[in-house]
């Protein structure tokens, strides 16, 4: 069976006090409910060390929301992969549509960031997804395949042991609009086929592919019931323990 993962992307939300309060609640509920899904939280850089320390006896893992592609140097305001591993962070989200759209992160840059993350033994949650215009024009399958090819297809097959994909249609992020479970399944099956064509079934069948875009406790079960949907990357609903736990436990 493929790994099931529910990851909460806090974005620019939660100061250290709010973040610690949230993970204390999550840690006690995860300990009590022992969910099937692996649980991940992604606080902002400044709160990573505090959250890692708070979660040291918990099964919840911690991801950064971004990192720089360089190991060190004159890059004011940036954070490197080894700085993350040094404080106990185990994962990093790369290529979120907000990073692509607002900060102009290209596929080429994301390929470099992925290399730097893997070199630091960070698991990469690599985000892909089409814009509304691209879905309307019918180019969504091509767009998503292109993002995967340009961002990841320079890697050796073995690197995929440390890659998780997150399909997030941009039109469904933070909009309250969700892809239907059928639309999610259709794209996830396509993604698995694209990976299979390049690396073969042994890589494709074990690759976790998460869905992201307005997942809530009320729709998670149906979306996660689809064969190729292995969990979720959650934005807004990751900020309240009750909502997030409703999604985390949707596989149980
Ligand atoms: C996200 O930002 O990755 C996301 C899926 O956000 P939301 O759940 O709020 O749509």
PDB file of C-alpha atoms and ligand atoms in Angstrom:
ATOM      1  CA  UNK A   1       0.000   0.000   0.000  1.00  0.00           C
ATOM      2  CA  UNK A   2       1.225   3.499  -0.822  1.00  0.00           C
ATOM      3  CA  UNK A   3       2.004   5.955   1.974  1.00  0.00           C
ATOM      4  CA  UNK A   4      -0.905   8.204   2.931  1.00  0.00           C
ATOM      5  CA  UNK A   5       0.055  11.757   3.875  1.00  0.00           C
ATOM      6  CA  UNK A   6      -1.819  14.837   5.048  1.00  0.00           C
ATOM      7  CA  UNK A   7       0.322  17.977   5.166  1.00  0.00           C
ATOM      8  CA  UNK A   8      -0.751  21.363   6.497  1.00  0.00           C
ATOM      9  CA  UNK A   9       0.756  24.398   4.798  1.00  0.00           C
ATOM     10  CA  UNK A  10       0.378  27.258   7.248  1.00  0.00           C
ATOM     11  CA  UNK A  11       1.606  29.855   4.727  1.00  0.00           C
ATOM     12  CA  UNK A  12       2.031  33.329   6.303  1.00  0.00           C
ATOM     13  CA  UNK A  13      -0.081  32.457   9.349  1.00  0.00           C
ATOM     14  CA  UNK A  14       0.564  31.585  13.016  1.00  0.00           C
ATOM     15  CA  UNK A  15       3.174  33.303  15.162  1.00  0.00           C
ATOM     16  CA  UNK A  16       5.187  31.066  17.504  1.00  0.00           C
ATOM     17  CA  UNK A  17       2.549  31.124  20.258  1.00  0.00           C
ATOM     18  CA  UNK A  18      -0.292  30.255  17.889  1.00  0.00           C
ATOM     19  CA  UNK A  19       1.842  27.625  16.162  1.00  0.00           C
ATOM     20  CA  UNK A  20       2.848  25.924  19.415  1.00  0.00           C
ATOM     21  CA  UNK A  21      -0.732  25.940  20.677  1.00  0.00           C
ATOM     22  CA  UNK A  22      -1.883  24.341  17.421  1.00  0.00           C
ATOM     23  CA  UNK A  23       0.764  21.599  17.368  1.00  0.00           C
ATOM     24  CA  UNK A  24       0.185  20.782  21.059  1.00  0.00           C
ATOM     25  CA  UNK A  25      -3.454  20.065  20.238  1.00  0.00           C
ATOM     26  CA  UNK A  26      -2.542  18.143  17.079  1.00  0.00           C
ATOM     27  CA  UNK A  27       0.106  16.066  18.848  1.00  0.00           C
ATOM     28  CA  UNK A  28      -2.289  14.925  21.556  1.00  0.00           C
ATOM     29  CA  UNK A  29      -4.995  14.064  19.017  1.00  0.00           C
ATOM     30  CA  UNK A  30      -2.587  12.234  16.720  1.00  0.00           C
ATOM     31  CA  UNK A  31      -1.312  10.226  19.719  1.00  0.00           C
ATOM     32  CA  UNK A  32      -4.884   9.381  20.708  1.00  0.00           C
ATOM     33  CA  UNK A  33      -6.268   8.587  17.230  1.00  0.00           C
ATOM     34  CA  UNK A  34      -3.172   7.044  15.648  1.00  0.00           C
ATOM     35  CA  UNK A  35      -4.299   7.893  12.095  1.00  0.00           C
ATOM     36  CA  UNK A  36      -3.350   5.907   9.004  1.00  0.00           C
ATOM     37  CA  UNK A  37      -2.045   9.037   7.325  1.00  0.00           C
ATOM     38  CA  UNK A  38       1.375  10.488   8.076  1.00  0.00           C
ATOM     39  CA  UNK A  39       0.869  14.003   9.416  1.00  0.00           C
ATOM     40  CA  UNK A  40       3.038  16.961   8.429  1.00  0.00           C
ATOM     41  CA  UNK A  41       2.915  20.635   9.387  1.00  0.00           C
ATOM     42  CA  UNK A  42       4.705  23.433   7.523  1.00  0.00           C
ATOM     43  CA  UNK A  43       5.184  26.578   9.642  1.00  0.00           C
ATOM     44  CA  UNK A  44       7.068  29.656   8.461  1.00  0.00           C
ATOM     45  CA  UNK A  45      10.887  29.602   8.706  1.00  0.00           C
ATOM     46  CA  UNK A  46      11.095  31.557  11.939  1.00  0.00           C
ATOM     47  CA  UNK A  47       8.866  29.074  13.772  1.00  0.00           C
ATOM     48  CA  UNK A  48      10.356  25.832  12.465  1.00  0.00           C
ATOM     49  CA  UNK A  49      12.842  25.242  15.298  1.00  0.00           C
ATOM     50  CA  UNK A  50      10.224  25.834  18.002  1.00  0.00           C
ATOM     51  CA  UNK A  51       7.709  23.540  16.336  1.00  0.00           C
ATOM     52  CA  UNK A  52      10.311  20.801  15.744  1.00  0.00           C
ATOM     53  CA  UNK A  53      11.247  20.945  19.411  1.00  0.00           C
ATOM     54  CA  UNK A  54       7.601  20.856  20.552  1.00  0.00           C
ATOM     55  CA  UNK A  55       6.972  17.809  18.324  1.00  0.00           C
ATOM     56  CA  UNK A  56      10.067  15.808  19.240  1.00  0.00           C
ATOM     57  CA  UNK A  57       8.076  13.048  20.962  1.00  0.00           C
ATOM     58  CA  UNK A  58       5.270  13.111  18.403  1.00  0.00           C
ATOM     59  CA  UNK A  59       4.755  11.318  15.091  1.00  0.00           C
ATOM     60  CA  UNK A  60       3.999  14.636  13.380  1.00  0.00           C
ATOM     61  CA  UNK A  61       6.740  15.711  10.984  1.00  0.00           C
ATOM     62  CA  UNK A  62       7.786  19.220  10.072  1.00  0.00           C
ATOM     63  CA  UNK A  63       8.297  20.715   6.616  1.00  0.00           C
ATOM     64  CA  UNK A  64       9.599  24.083   5.490  1.00  0.00           C
ATOM     65  CA  UNK A  65       7.481  25.970   2.954  1.00  0.00           C
ATOM     66  CA  UNK A  66      10.461  26.837   0.736  1.00  0.00           C
ATOM     67  CA  UNK A  67      14.255  26.942   0.677  1.00  0.00           C
ATOM     68  CA  UNK A  68      17.067  28.443  -1.359  1.00  0.00           C
ATOM     69  CA  UNK A  69      18.882  26.434  -4.020  1.00  0.00           C
ATOM     70  CA  UNK A  70      22.320  27.523  -2.780  1.00  0.00           C
ATOM     71  CA  UNK A  71      24.214  26.031   0.139  1.00  0.00           C
ATOM     72  CA  UNK A  72      25.537  29.379   1.433  1.00  0.00           C
ATOM     73  CA  UNK A  73      26.657  32.810   0.279  1.00  0.00           C
ATOM     74  CA  UNK A  74      25.455  36.331  -0.384  1.00  0.00           C
ATOM     75  CA  UNK A  75      21.717  35.673  -0.627  1.00  0.00           C
ATOM     76  CA  UNK A  76      20.159  38.055   1.871  1.00  0.00           C
ATOM     77  CA  UNK A  77      17.005  36.806   3.503  1.00  0.00           C
ATOM     78  CA  UNK A  78      17.319  33.235   2.270  1.00  0.00           C
ATOM     79  CA  UNK A  79      17.457  29.862   4.057  1.00  0.00           C
ATOM     80  CA  UNK A  80      19.457  26.838   2.871  1.00  0.00           C
ATOM     81  CA  UNK A  81      18.717  23.127   3.011  1.00  0.00           C
ATOM     82  CA  UNK A  82      21.436  22.382   5.536  1.00  0.00           C
ATOM     83  CA  UNK A  83      20.095  25.114   7.833  1.00  0.00           C
ATOM     84  CA  UNK A  84      16.790  23.239   7.784  1.00  0.00           C
ATOM     85  CA  UNK A  85      18.257  19.810   8.484  1.00  0.00           C
ATOM     86  CA  UNK A  86      20.438  21.307  11.234  1.00  0.00           C
ATOM     87  CA  UNK A  87      17.301  22.200  13.221  1.00  0.00           C
ATOM     88  CA  UNK A  88      15.599  18.844  12.586  1.00  0.00           C
ATOM     89  CA  UNK A  89      13.331  19.726   9.663  1.00  0.00           C
ATOM     90  CA  UNK A  90      12.806  16.634   7.487  1.00  0.00           C
ATOM     91  CA  UNK A  91      10.804  17.913   4.532  1.00  0.00           C
ATOM     92  CA  UNK A  92      10.341  20.911   2.293  1.00  0.00           C
ATOM     93  CA  UNK A  93       7.462  22.062   0.092  1.00  0.00           C
ATOM     94  CA  UNK A  94       8.747  23.246  -3.290  1.00  0.00           C
ATOM     95  CA  UNK A  95       6.943  24.808  -6.219  1.00  0.00           C
ATOM     96  CA  UNK A  96       3.787  25.895  -4.435  1.00  0.00           C
ATOM     97  CA  UNK A  97       1.719  27.896  -6.919  1.00  0.00           C
ATOM     98  CA  UNK A  98       2.084  30.987  -4.722  1.00  0.00           C
ATOM     99  CA  UNK A  99       5.887  30.694  -5.014  1.00  0.00           C
ATOM    100  CA  UNK A 100       5.582  30.183  -8.757  1.00  0.00           C
ATOM    101  CA  UNK A 101       3.096  33.029  -9.341  1.00  0.00           C
ATOM    102  CA  UNK A 102       4.017  35.669  -6.746  1.00  0.00           C
ATOM    103  CA  UNK A 103       7.777  35.094  -6.533  1.00  0.00           C
ATOM    104  CA  UNK A 104       8.338  34.022 -10.121  1.00  0.00           C
ATOM    105  CA  UNK A 105       9.856  30.619  -9.339  1.00  0.00           C
ATOM    106  CA  UNK A 106      10.466  28.829 -12.629  1.00  0.00           C
ATOM    107  CA  UNK A 107      10.586  25.120 -13.370  1.00  0.00           C
ATOM    108  CA  UNK A 108      14.354  25.466 -13.845  1.00  0.00           C
ATOM    109  CA  UNK A 109      14.823  27.094 -10.445  1.00  0.00           C
ATOM    110  CA  UNK A 110      12.634  24.439  -8.847  1.00  0.00           C
ATOM    111  CA  UNK A 111      14.793  21.707 -10.375  1.00  0.00           C
ATOM    112  CA  UNK A 112      17.820  23.296  -8.648  1.00  0.00           C
ATOM    113  CA  UNK A 113      15.957  23.647  -5.353  1.00  0.00           C
ATOM    114  CA  UNK A 114      14.942  19.994  -5.573  1.00  0.00           C
ATOM    115  CA  UNK A 115      18.571  18.954  -6.074  1.00  0.00           C
ATOM    116  CA  UNK A 116      19.659  21.040  -3.098  1.00  0.00           C
ATOM    117  CA  UNK A 117      16.890  19.625  -0.900  1.00  0.00           C
ATOM    118  CA  UNK A 118      17.661  16.014  -1.814  1.00  0.00           C
ATOM    119  CA  UNK A 119      21.380  16.618  -1.273  1.00  0.00           C
ATOM    120  CA  UNK A 120      20.462  17.617   2.282  1.00  0.00           C
ATOM    121  CA  UNK A 121      18.301  14.515   2.799  1.00  0.00           C
ATOM    122  CA  UNK A 122      15.093  16.530   2.857  1.00  0.00           C
ATOM    123  CA  UNK A 123      11.975  14.884   1.473  1.00  0.00           C
ATOM    124  CA  UNK A 124      10.465  17.130  -1.198  1.00  0.00           C
ATOM    125  CA  UNK A 125       6.743  17.784  -1.470  1.00  0.00           C
ATOM    126  CA  UNK A 126       6.759  19.038  -5.056  1.00  0.00           C
ATOM    127  CA  UNK A 127       3.697  21.036  -6.127  1.00  0.00           C
ATOM    128  CA  UNK A 128       2.249  21.120  -9.619  1.00  0.00           C
ATOM    129  CA  UNK A 129      -1.031  22.359 -11.017  1.00  0.00           C
ATOM    130  CA  UNK A 130      -2.684  24.272 -13.803  1.00  0.00           C
ATOM    131  CA  UNK A 131      -4.288  27.724 -13.964  1.00  0.00           C
ATOM    132  CA  UNK A 132      -7.997  28.117 -14.639  1.00  0.00           C
ATOM    133  CA  UNK A 133      -7.324  29.324 -18.226  1.00  0.00           C
ATOM    134  CA  UNK A 134      -5.224  26.230 -18.841  1.00  0.00           C
ATOM    135  CA  UNK A 135      -7.989  23.923 -17.664  1.00  0.00           C
ATOM    136  CA  UNK A 136     -10.551  25.831 -19.715  1.00  0.00           C
ATOM    137  CA  UNK A 137      -8.408  25.566 -22.825  1.00  0.00           C
ATOM    138  CA  UNK A 138      -7.864  21.844 -22.243  1.00  0.00           C
ATOM    139  CA  UNK A 139      -4.070  22.112 -21.827  1.00  0.00           C
ATOM    140  CA  UNK A 140      -4.068  21.045 -18.145  1.00  0.00           C
ATOM    141  CA  UNK A 141      -2.668  17.535 -18.696  1.00  0.00           C
ATOM    142  CA  UNK A 142       0.159  18.924 -20.802  1.00  0.00           C
ATOM    143  CA  UNK A 143       0.916  21.764 -18.360  1.00  0.00           C
ATOM    144  CA  UNK A 144       1.162  19.430 -15.368  1.00  0.00           C
ATOM    145  CA  UNK A 145       3.280  16.894 -17.281  1.00  0.00           C
ATOM    146  CA  UNK A 146       5.597  19.747 -18.327  1.00  0.00           C
ATOM    147  CA  UNK A 147       6.025  20.912 -14.716  1.00  0.00           C
ATOM    148  CA  UNK A 148       6.980  17.387 -13.648  1.00  0.00           C
ATOM    149  CA  UNK A 149       9.353  16.860 -16.578  1.00  0.00           C
ATOM    150  CA  UNK A 150      11.151  20.181 -16.151  1.00  0.00           C
ATOM    151  CA  UNK A 151      11.267  20.061 -12.361  1.00  0.00           C
ATOM    152  CA  UNK A 152      12.041  16.412 -11.707  1.00  0.00           C
ATOM    153  CA  UNK A 153      12.937  14.337 -14.750  1.00  0.00           C
ATOM    154  CA  UNK A 154      16.648  15.050 -14.491  1.00  0.00           C
ATOM    155  CA  UNK A 155      16.654  12.928 -11.312  1.00  0.00           C
ATOM    156  CA  UNK A 156      17.713   9.287 -10.976  1.00  0.00           C
ATOM    157  CA  UNK A 157      14.868   6.867 -10.240  1.00  0.00           C
ATOM    158  CA  UNK A 158      16.186   6.324  -6.694  1.00  0.00           C
ATOM    159  CA  UNK A 159      15.611  10.024  -5.888  1.00  0.00           C
ATOM    160  CA  UNK A 160      11.876   9.357  -6.041  1.00  0.00           C
ATOM    161  CA  UNK A 161      12.112   7.574  -2.683  1.00  0.00           C
ATOM    162  CA  UNK A 162      12.261  11.123  -1.316  1.00  0.00           C
ATOM    163  CA  UNK A 163       9.693  12.822  -3.529  1.00  0.00           C
ATOM    164  CA  UNK A 164       5.996  13.343  -2.881  1.00  0.00           C
ATOM    165  CA  UNK A 165       3.913  15.109  -5.532  1.00  0.00           C
ATOM    166  CA  UNK A 166       1.093  17.481  -4.678  1.00  0.00           C
ATOM    167  CA  UNK A 167      -1.389  18.213  -7.456  1.00  0.00           C
ATOM    168  CA  UNK A 168      -2.966  21.569  -6.711  1.00  0.00           C
ATOM    169  CA  UNK A 169      -5.125  23.087  -9.431  1.00  0.00           C
ATOM    170  CA  UNK A 170      -4.468  26.802  -8.941  1.00  0.00           C
ATOM    171  CA  UNK A 171      -8.151  27.627  -9.437  1.00  0.00           C
ATOM    172  CA  UNK A 172      -9.009  25.525  -6.380  1.00  0.00           C
ATOM    173  CA  UNK A 173      -6.466  26.974  -3.922  1.00  0.00           C
ATOM    174  CA  UNK A 174      -8.031  29.146  -1.247  1.00  0.00           C
ATOM    175  CA  UNK A 175     -11.077  29.736  -3.439  1.00  0.00           C
ATOM    176  CA  UNK A 176     -13.524  27.350  -1.798  1.00  0.00           C
ATOM    177  CA  UNK A 177     -13.768  25.642  -5.176  1.00  0.00           C
ATOM    178  CA  UNK A 178     -12.537  22.050  -5.180  1.00  0.00           C
ATOM    179  CA  UNK A 179     -11.719  19.809  -8.099  1.00  0.00           C
ATOM    180  CA  UNK A 180     -14.340  17.068  -8.106  1.00  0.00           C
ATOM    181  CA  UNK A 181     -13.079  13.710  -6.847  1.00  0.00           C
ATOM    182  CA  UNK A 182     -13.310  12.535 -10.485  1.00  0.00           C
ATOM    183  CA  UNK A 183     -11.224  15.477 -11.756  1.00  0.00           C
ATOM    184  CA  UNK A 184      -8.631  14.808  -9.061  1.00  0.00           C
ATOM    185  CA  UNK A 185      -8.500  11.089  -9.866  1.00  0.00           C
ATOM    186  CA  UNK A 186      -8.243  11.765 -13.596  1.00  0.00           C
ATOM    187  CA  UNK A 187      -5.242  14.068 -13.117  1.00  0.00           C
ATOM    188  CA  UNK A 188      -3.570  11.861 -10.508  1.00  0.00           C
ATOM    189  CA  UNK A 189      -3.832   8.846 -12.839  1.00  0.00           C
ATOM    190  CA  UNK A 190      -2.343  10.982 -15.633  1.00  0.00           C
ATOM    191  CA  UNK A 191       0.544  12.047 -13.368  1.00  0.00           C
ATOM    192  CA  UNK A 192       1.254   8.442 -12.430  1.00  0.00           C
ATOM    193  CA  UNK A 193       1.253   7.514 -16.131  1.00  0.00           C
ATOM    194  CA  UNK A 194       3.726  10.309 -16.940  1.00  0.00           C
ATOM    195  CA  UNK A 195       6.059   9.092 -14.178  1.00  0.00           C
ATOM    196  CA  UNK A 196       5.599   5.465 -15.258  1.00  0.00           C
ATOM    197  CA  UNK A 197       6.549   6.320 -18.863  1.00  0.00           C
ATOM    198  CA  UNK A 198       9.840   7.816 -17.691  1.00  0.00           C
ATOM    199  CA  UNK A 199      10.827   5.671 -14.684  1.00  0.00           C
ATOM    200  CA  UNK A 200       8.669   2.543 -14.883  1.00  0.00           C
ATOM    201  CA  UNK A 201       5.973   1.060 -12.686  1.00  0.00           C
ATOM    202  CA  UNK A 202       8.212   0.412  -9.691  1.00  0.00           C
ATOM    203  CA  UNK A 203       8.659   4.172  -9.193  1.00  0.00           C
ATOM    204  CA  UNK A 204       5.186   5.249 -10.322  1.00  0.00           C
ATOM    205  CA  UNK A 205       3.147   2.826  -8.234  1.00  0.00           C
ATOM    206  CA  UNK A 206       4.807   3.767  -4.965  1.00  0.00           C
ATOM    207  CA  UNK A 207       4.902   7.546  -5.527  1.00  0.00           C
ATOM    208  CA  UNK A 208       2.486   9.340  -3.162  1.00  0.00           C
ATOM    209  CA  UNK A 209       0.410  11.962  -4.996  1.00  0.00           C
ATOM    210  CA  UNK A 210      -1.459  14.404  -2.749  1.00  0.00           C
ATOM    211  CA  UNK A 211      -4.374  16.599  -3.793  1.00  0.00           C
ATOM    212  CA  UNK A 212      -4.576  20.223  -2.683  1.00  0.00           C
ATOM    213  CA  UNK A 213      -7.237  22.867  -3.175  1.00  0.00           C
ATOM    214  CA  UNK A 214      -9.959  23.728  -0.662  1.00  0.00           C
ATOM    215  CA  UNK A 215      -9.919  20.323   1.045  1.00  0.00           C
ATOM    216  CA  UNK A 216     -12.124  20.412   4.145  1.00  0.00           C
ATOM    217  CA  UNK A 217     -13.268  17.806   6.683  1.00  0.00           C
ATOM    218  CA  UNK A 218     -16.541  17.584   4.730  1.00  0.00           C
ATOM    219  CA  UNK A 219     -15.007  16.659   1.357  1.00  0.00           C
ATOM    220  CA  UNK A 220     -11.752  14.909   2.321  1.00  0.00           C
ATOM    221  CA  UNK A 221     -13.167  11.391   2.619  1.00  0.00           C
ATOM    222  CA  UNK A 222     -14.643  11.426  -0.874  1.00  0.00           C
ATOM    223  CA  UNK A 223     -11.534  12.897  -2.516  1.00  0.00           C
ATOM    224  CA  UNK A 224      -9.196  10.555  -0.620  1.00  0.00           C
ATOM    225  CA  UNK A 225     -11.327   7.550  -1.578  1.00  0.00           C
ATOM    226  CA  UNK A 226     -10.044   7.820  -5.153  1.00  0.00           C
ATOM    227  CA  UNK A 227      -7.488   5.214  -6.118  1.00  0.00           C
ATOM    228  CA  UNK A 228      -4.635   7.541  -7.059  1.00  0.00           C
ATOM    229  CA  UNK A 229      -5.199  10.178  -4.372  1.00  0.00           C
ATOM    230  CA  UNK A 230      -2.832   9.468  -1.492  1.00  0.00           C
ATOM    231  CA  UNK A 231      -3.681  12.362   0.772  1.00  0.00           C
ATOM    232  CA  UNK A 232      -3.767  16.123   0.785  1.00  0.00           C
ATOM    233  CA  UNK A 233      -1.834  19.340   1.004  1.00  0.00           C
ATOM    234  CA  UNK A 234      -4.060  21.556   3.090  1.00  0.00           C
ATOM    235  CA  UNK A 235      -4.020  25.359   3.404  1.00  0.00           C
ATOM    236  CA  UNK A 236      -6.878  27.128   5.184  1.00  0.00           C
ATOM    237  CA  UNK A 237      -8.231  24.038   6.925  1.00  0.00           C
ATOM    238  CA  UNK A 238      -4.804  23.288   8.442  1.00  0.00           C
ATOM    239  CA  UNK A 239      -5.030  26.292  10.764  1.00  0.00           C
ATOM    240  CA  UNK A 240      -7.600  24.825  13.184  1.00  0.00           C
ATOM    241  CA  UNK A 241      -6.860  21.528  14.911  1.00  0.00           C
ATOM    242  CA  UNK A 242     -10.437  20.309  14.633  1.00  0.00           C
ATOM    243  CA  UNK A 243     -10.599  20.899  10.858  1.00  0.00           C
ATOM    244  CA  UNK A 244      -7.127  19.519  10.206  1.00  0.00           C
ATOM    245  CA  UNK A 245      -7.774  16.404  12.302  1.00  0.00           C
ATOM    246  CA  UNK A 246     -11.047  15.892  10.412  1.00  0.00           C
ATOM    247  CA  UNK A 247      -8.953  15.649   7.237  1.00  0.00           C
ATOM    248  CA  UNK A 248      -6.079  13.671   8.783  1.00  0.00           C
ATOM    249  CA  UNK A 249      -8.509  10.986   9.955  1.00  0.00           C
ATOM    250  CA  UNK A 250     -10.389  10.783   6.636  1.00  0.00           C
ATOM    251  CA  UNK A 251      -8.482   7.593   5.713  1.00  0.00           C
ATOM    252  CA  UNK A 252      -9.523   5.780   8.901  1.00  0.00           C
TER     253      UNK A 252
HETATM  254  C1  LIG B   1      -2.537  25.244  -0.496  1.00  0.00           C
HETATM  255  O1  LIG B   1      -2.203  26.398  -0.368  1.00  0.00           O
HETATM  256  O2  LIG B   1      -1.662  24.385  -0.714  1.00  0.00           O
HETATM  257  C2  LIG B   1      -3.943  24.906  -0.394  1.00  0.00           C
HETATM  258  C3  LIG B   1      -4.346  23.765  -0.859  1.00  0.00           C
HETATM  259  O3  LIG B   1      -4.763  25.859   0.180  1.00  0.00           O
HETATM  260  P1  LIG B   1      -6.333  25.684   0.523  1.00  0.00           P
HETATM  261  O4  LIG B   1      -6.471  24.345   1.201  1.00  0.00           O
HETATM  262  O5  LIG B   1      -6.631  26.824   1.431  1.00  0.00           O
HETATM  263  O6  LIG B   1      -7.056  25.734  -0.773  1.00  0.00           O
END
